[in-house]
Short mmCIF file of C-alpha atoms in Angstrom, two decimals:
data_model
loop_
_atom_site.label_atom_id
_atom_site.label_comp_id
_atom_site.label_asym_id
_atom_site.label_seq_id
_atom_site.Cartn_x
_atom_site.Cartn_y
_atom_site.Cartn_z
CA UNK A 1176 196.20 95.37 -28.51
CA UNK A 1177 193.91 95.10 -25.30
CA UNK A 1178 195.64 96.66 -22.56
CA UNK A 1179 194.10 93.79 -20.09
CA UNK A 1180 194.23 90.75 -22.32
CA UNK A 1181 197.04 91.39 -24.43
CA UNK A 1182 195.16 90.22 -27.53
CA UNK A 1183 194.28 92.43 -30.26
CA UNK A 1184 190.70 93.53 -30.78
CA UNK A 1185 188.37 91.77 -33.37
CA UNK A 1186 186.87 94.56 -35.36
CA UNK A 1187 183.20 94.32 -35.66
CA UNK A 1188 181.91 93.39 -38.98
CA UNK A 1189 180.30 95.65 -41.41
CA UNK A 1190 176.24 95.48 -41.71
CA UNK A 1191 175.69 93.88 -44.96
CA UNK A 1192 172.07 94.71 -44.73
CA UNK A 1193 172.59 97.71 -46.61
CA UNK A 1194 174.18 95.34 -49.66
CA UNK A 1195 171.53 93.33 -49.56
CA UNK A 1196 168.60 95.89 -49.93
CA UNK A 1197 170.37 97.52 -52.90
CA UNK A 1198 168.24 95.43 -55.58
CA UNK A 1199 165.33 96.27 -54.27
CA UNK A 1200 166.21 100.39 -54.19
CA UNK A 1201 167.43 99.60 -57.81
CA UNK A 1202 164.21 98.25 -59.23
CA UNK A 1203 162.13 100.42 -56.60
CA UNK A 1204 163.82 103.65 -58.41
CA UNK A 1205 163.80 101.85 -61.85
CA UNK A 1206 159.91 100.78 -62.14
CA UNK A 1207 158.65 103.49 -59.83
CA UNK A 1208 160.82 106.89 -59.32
CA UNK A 1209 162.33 107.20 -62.86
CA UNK A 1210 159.06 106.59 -64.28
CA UNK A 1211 156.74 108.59 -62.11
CA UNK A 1212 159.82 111.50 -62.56
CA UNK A 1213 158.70 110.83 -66.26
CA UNK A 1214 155.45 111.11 -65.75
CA UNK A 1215 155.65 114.80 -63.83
CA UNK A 1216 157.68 115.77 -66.80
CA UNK A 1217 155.25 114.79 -69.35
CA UNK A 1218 152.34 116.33 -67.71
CA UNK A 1219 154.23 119.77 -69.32
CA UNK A 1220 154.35 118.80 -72.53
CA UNK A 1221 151.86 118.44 -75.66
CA UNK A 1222 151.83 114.89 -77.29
CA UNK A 1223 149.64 112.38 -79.05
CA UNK A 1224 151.51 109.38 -78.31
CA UNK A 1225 153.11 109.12 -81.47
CA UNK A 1226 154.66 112.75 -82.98
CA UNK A 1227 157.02 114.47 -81.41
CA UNK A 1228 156.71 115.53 -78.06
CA UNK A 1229 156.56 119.59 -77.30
CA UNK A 1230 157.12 121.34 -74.20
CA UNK A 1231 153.73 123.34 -73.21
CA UNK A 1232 153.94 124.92 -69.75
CA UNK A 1233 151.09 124.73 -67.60
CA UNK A 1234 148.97 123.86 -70.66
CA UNK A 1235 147.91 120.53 -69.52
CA UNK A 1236 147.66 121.21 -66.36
CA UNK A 1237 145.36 124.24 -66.63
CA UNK A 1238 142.92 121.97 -69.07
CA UNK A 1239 142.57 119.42 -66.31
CA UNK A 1240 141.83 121.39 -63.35
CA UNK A 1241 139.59 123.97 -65.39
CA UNK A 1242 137.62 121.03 -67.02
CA UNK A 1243 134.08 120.05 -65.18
CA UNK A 1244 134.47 116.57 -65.30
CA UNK A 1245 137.33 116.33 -63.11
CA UNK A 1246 135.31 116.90 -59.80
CA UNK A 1247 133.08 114.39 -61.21
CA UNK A 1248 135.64 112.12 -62.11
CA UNK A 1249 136.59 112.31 -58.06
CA UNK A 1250 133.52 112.60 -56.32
CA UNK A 1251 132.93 109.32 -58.14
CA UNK A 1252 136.56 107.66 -57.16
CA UNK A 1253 135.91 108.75 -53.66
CA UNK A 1254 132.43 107.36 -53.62
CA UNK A 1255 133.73 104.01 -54.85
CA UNK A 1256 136.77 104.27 -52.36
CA UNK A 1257 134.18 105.00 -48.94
CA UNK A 1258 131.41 102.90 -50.04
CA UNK A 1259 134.22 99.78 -50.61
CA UNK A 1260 135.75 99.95 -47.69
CA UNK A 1261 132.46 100.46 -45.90
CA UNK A 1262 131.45 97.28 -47.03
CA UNK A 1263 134.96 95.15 -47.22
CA UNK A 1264 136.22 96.36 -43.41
CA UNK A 1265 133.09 94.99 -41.30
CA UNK A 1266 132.28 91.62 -43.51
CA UNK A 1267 136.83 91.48 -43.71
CA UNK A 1268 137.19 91.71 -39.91
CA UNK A 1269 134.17 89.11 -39.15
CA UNK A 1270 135.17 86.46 -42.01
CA UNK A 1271 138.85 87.11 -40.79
CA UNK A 1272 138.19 85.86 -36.95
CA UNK A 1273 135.92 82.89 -37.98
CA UNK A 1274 138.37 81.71 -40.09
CA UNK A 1275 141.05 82.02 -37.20
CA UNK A 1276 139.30 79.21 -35.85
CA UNK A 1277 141.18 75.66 -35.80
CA UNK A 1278 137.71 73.83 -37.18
CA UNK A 1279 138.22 71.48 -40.47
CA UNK A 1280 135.47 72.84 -42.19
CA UNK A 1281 136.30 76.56 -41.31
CA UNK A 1282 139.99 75.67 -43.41
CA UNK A 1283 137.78 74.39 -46.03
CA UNK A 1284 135.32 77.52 -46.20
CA UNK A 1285 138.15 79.29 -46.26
CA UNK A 1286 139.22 78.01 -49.53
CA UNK A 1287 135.90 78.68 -51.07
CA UNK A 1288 136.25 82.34 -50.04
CA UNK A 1289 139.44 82.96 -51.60
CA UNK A 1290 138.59 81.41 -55.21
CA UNK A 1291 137.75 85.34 -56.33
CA UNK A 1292 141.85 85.83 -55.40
CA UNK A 1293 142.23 83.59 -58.25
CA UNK A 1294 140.19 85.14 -60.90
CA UNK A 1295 141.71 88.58 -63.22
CA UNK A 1296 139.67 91.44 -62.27
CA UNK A 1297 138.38 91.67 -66.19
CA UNK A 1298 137.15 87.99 -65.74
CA UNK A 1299 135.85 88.67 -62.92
CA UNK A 1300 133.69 91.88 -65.01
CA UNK A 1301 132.66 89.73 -67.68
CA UNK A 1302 131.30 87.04 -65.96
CA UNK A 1303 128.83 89.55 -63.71
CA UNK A 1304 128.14 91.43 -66.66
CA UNK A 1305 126.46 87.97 -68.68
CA UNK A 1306 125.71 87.55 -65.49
CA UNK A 1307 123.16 90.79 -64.80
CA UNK A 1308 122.28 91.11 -68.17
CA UNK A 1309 118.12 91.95 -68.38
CA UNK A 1310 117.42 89.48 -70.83
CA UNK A 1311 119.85 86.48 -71.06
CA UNK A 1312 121.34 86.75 -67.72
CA UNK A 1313 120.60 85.01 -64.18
CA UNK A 1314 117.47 86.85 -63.84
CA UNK A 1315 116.03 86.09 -67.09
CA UNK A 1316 116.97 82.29 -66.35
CA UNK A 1317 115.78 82.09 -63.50
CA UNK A 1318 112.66 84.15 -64.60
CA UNK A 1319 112.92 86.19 -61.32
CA UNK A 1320 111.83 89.84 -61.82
CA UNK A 1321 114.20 91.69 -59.69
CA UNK A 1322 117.17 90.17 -61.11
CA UNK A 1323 116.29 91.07 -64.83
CA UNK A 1324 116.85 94.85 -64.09
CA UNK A 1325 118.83 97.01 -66.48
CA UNK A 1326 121.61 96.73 -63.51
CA UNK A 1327 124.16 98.49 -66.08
CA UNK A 1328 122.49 101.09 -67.81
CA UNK A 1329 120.70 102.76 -65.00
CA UNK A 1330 123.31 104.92 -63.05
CA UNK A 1331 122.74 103.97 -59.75
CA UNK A 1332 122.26 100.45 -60.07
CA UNK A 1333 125.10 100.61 -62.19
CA UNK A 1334 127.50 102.08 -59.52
CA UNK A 1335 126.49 99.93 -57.10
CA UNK A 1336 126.81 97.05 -59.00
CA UNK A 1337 130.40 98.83 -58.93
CA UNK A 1338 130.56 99.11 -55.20
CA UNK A 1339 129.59 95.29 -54.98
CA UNK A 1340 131.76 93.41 -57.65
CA UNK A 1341 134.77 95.42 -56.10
CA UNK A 1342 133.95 94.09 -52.44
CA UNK A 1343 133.36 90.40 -53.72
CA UNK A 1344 136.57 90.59 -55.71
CA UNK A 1345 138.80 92.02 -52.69
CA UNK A 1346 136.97 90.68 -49.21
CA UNK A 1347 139.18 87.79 -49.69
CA UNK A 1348 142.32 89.43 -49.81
CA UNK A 1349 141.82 91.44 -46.62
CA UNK A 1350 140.47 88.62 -45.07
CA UNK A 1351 143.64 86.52 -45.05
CA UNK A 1352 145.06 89.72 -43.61
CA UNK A 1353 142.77 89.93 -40.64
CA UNK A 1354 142.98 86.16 -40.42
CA UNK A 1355 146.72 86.24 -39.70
CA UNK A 1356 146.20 89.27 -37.27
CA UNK A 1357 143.16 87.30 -35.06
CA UNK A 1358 146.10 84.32 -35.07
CA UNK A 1359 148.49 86.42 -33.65
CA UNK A 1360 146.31 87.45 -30.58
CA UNK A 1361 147.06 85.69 -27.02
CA UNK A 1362 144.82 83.08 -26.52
CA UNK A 1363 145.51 84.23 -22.50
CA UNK A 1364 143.15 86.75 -23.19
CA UNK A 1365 140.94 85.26 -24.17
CA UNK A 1366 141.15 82.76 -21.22
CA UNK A 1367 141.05 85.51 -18.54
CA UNK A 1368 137.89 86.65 -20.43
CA UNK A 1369 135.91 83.94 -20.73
CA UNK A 1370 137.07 83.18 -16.60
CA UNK A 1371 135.84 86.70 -16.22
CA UNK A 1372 132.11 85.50 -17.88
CA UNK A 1373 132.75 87.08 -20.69
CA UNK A 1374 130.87 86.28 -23.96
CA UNK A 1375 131.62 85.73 -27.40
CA UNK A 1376 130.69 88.98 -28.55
CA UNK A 1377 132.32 90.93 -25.59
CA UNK A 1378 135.15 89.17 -26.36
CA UNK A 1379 135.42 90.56 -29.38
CA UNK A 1380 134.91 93.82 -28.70
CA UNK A 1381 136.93 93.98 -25.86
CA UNK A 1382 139.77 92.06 -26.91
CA UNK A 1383 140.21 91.27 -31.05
CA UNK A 1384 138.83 94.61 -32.28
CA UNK A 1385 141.34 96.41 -30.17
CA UNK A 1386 144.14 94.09 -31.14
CA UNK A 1387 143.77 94.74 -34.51
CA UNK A 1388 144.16 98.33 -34.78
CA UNK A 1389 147.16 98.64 -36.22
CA UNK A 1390 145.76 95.59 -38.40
CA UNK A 1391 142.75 97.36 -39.70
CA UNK A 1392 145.11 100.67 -40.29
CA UNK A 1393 147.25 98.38 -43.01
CA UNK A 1394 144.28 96.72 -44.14
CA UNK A 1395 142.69 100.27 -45.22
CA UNK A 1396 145.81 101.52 -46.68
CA UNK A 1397 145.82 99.02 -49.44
CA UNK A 1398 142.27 99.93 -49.59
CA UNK A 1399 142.13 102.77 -49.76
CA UNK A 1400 145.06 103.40 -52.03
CA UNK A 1401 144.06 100.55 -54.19
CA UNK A 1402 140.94 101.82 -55.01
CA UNK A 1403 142.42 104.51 -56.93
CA UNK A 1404 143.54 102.75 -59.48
CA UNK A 1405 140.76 100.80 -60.14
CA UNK A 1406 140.80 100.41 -63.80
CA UNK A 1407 140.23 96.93 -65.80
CA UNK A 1408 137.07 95.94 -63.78
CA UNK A 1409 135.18 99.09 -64.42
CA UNK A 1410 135.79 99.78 -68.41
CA UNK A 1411 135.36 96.00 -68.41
CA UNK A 1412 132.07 96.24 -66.86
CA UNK A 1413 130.88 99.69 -67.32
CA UNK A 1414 133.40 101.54 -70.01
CA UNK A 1415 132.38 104.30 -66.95
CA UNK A 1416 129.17 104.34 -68.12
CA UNK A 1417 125.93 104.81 -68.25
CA UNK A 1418 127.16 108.51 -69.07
CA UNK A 1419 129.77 109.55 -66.32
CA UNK A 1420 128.19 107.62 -63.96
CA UNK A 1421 130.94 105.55 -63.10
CA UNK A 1422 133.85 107.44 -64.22
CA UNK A 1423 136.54 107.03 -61.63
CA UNK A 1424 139.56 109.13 -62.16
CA UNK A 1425 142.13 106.24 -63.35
CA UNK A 1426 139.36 105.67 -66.33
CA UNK A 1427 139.09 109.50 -66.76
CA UNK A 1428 143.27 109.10 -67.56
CA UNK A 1429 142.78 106.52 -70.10
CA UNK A 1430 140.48 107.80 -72.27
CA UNK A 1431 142.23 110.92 -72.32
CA UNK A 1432 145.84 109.42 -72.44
CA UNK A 1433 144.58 106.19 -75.21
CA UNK A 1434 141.32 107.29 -76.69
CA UNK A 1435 141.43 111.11 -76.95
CA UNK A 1436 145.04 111.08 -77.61
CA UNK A 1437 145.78 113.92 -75.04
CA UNK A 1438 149.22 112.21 -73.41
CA UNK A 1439 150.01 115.41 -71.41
CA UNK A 1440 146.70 115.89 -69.65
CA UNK A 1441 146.88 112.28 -68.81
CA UNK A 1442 149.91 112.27 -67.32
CA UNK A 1443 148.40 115.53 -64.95
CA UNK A 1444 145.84 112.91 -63.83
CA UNK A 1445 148.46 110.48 -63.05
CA UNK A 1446 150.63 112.91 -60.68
CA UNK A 1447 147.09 113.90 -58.90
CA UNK A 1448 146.38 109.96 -58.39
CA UNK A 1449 150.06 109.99 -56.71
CA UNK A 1450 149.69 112.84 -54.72
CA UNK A 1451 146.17 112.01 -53.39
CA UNK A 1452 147.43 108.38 -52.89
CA UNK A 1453 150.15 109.51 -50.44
CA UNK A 1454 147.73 112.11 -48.69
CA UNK A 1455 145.83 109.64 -47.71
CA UNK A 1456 148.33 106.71 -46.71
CA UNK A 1457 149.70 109.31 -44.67
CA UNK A 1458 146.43 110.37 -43.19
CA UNK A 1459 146.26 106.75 -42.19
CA UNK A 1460 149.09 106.58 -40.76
CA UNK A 1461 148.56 109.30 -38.57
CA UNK A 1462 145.99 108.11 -37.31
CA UNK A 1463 147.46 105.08 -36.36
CA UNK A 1464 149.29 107.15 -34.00
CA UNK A 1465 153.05 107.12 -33.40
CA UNK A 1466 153.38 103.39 -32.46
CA UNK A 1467 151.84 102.15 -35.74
CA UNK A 1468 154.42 100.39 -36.46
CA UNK A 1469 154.50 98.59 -33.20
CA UNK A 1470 153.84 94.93 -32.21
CA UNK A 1471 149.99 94.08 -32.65
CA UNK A 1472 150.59 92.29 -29.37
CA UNK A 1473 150.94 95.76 -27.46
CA UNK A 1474 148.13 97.54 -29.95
CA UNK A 1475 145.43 97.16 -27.16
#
């Protein structure tokens, strides 16, 4: 009872929002802990993939980090990776504020730039690689010279043919993200710019490109990180080839897990994907500072 009212108190009701996030901890642990605890544990053992599985130590583990094509394997990952996001952040940010705009034909450009969102990744590989091919391919069809290059088989062109078919296949993606984070700016300051004579282009230095920090930190997370596992497109396209040249460190786990038949090794590679993956979300994070996860409208 209230000793001034006389009416008992109501008790507060218990947060349910704890109930209601319990499916998602159950399949996050399910499809991602249990297995990557798997995973870990494999990387001890010897196995084909078929026979019985044997407990080995730091066998596998020793094999991968003394091998020479493992610093190979991520020099090339981490090539892909900065030369990727080089390319995607600029051409992202630029696409993503002149699609902000409210112009009809801007919503239907941007339509036409998200048709590669649409598209698997090994589509996407086969059709470039008819596509560059030296004698029946656009160049040959077109009977232009510089297209009919052996774009796959020498191993620079080949890698950036790499660099490029990942930015064409992703720019869309991060565009819609930068889109939504240009909407989401005040138009007030851009007002109190443009009364202050400010230009187009100061304007967007001086007003989007700050805004979107915190934008552009996200954006290059799933960058980033995502370019790790970069897979389908590349043996699709390349097999990793011409030689190693190509050989990102997800591809260097499958033909060692499916084609050599060396499970345990594989599964080494797999925990060293994790653990650089979370180095270098958290990286990002940091730098994002402490308020990363703060409003974009207090990011400036």
């Amino acid at each position: 009872m209230s000793a001034l009212t006389g009416h008992p108190r109501r008790r507060e009701p218990r947060s349910i929002l704890p109930w209601l996030a319990t499916p998602a901890l159950v399949v996050f642990v399910g499809f991602a802990v249990i297995p990557l605890v798997g995973v870990l544990a494999l990387s001890f053992t010897t196995w084909d993939g078929i026979g019985t599985i044997r407990p080995s130590g730091l066998t596998s583990w020793r094999a991968v980090l003394t091998d020479p094509g493992l610093p190979h394997a991520l020099w090339v990952t981490f090539a892909v990776m900065a030369l990727s996001w080089a390319v995607q952040t600029p051409l992202s940010i630029l696409l993503g504020a002149f699609l902000a705009g409210r112009q009809r034909y801007r919503a239907v450009l941007g339509v036409v730039y998200f048709v590669p969102l649409m598209l698997s990744s090994a589509a996407i590989a086969i059709a470039y690689k008819a596509l560059l091919d030296p004698n029946f391919g656009l160049g040959a069809g077109l009977g232009i010279p510089l297209l009919s290059q052996d774009w796959l088989g020498r191993p620079g062109l080949a890698f950036g043919v790499v660099v490029f078919v990942v930015s064409w296949q992703f720019i869309p993606f991060h565009t819609l993200i930068y889109q939504g984070g240009v909407q989401q700016i005040p138009k007030s300051l851009y007002e109190a710019a443009q009364l202050d004579g400010a230009g187009r282009i100061r304007q967007f230095f001086g007003i989007t490109l700050p805004q979107l920090k915190y934008t552009i930190i996200t954006s290059s997370t799933l960058m980033v990180v995502g370019s790790l596992t970069f897979f389908d497109l590349i043996f699709v396209l390349t097999a990793g080839g011409p030689g190693d040249a190509t050989r990102v460190l997800a591809l260097d786990m499958y033909k060692r897990g499916f084609q050599a038949s060396l499970m345990g090794p594989a599964s080494a590679i797999a925990v060293i994907l994790v653990l650089v993956g979370l180095a270098l979300a958290l990286l990002l994070r940091r730098l994002g500072g402490r308020d990363a996860g703060a409003s974009q409208l207090e990011g400036a």
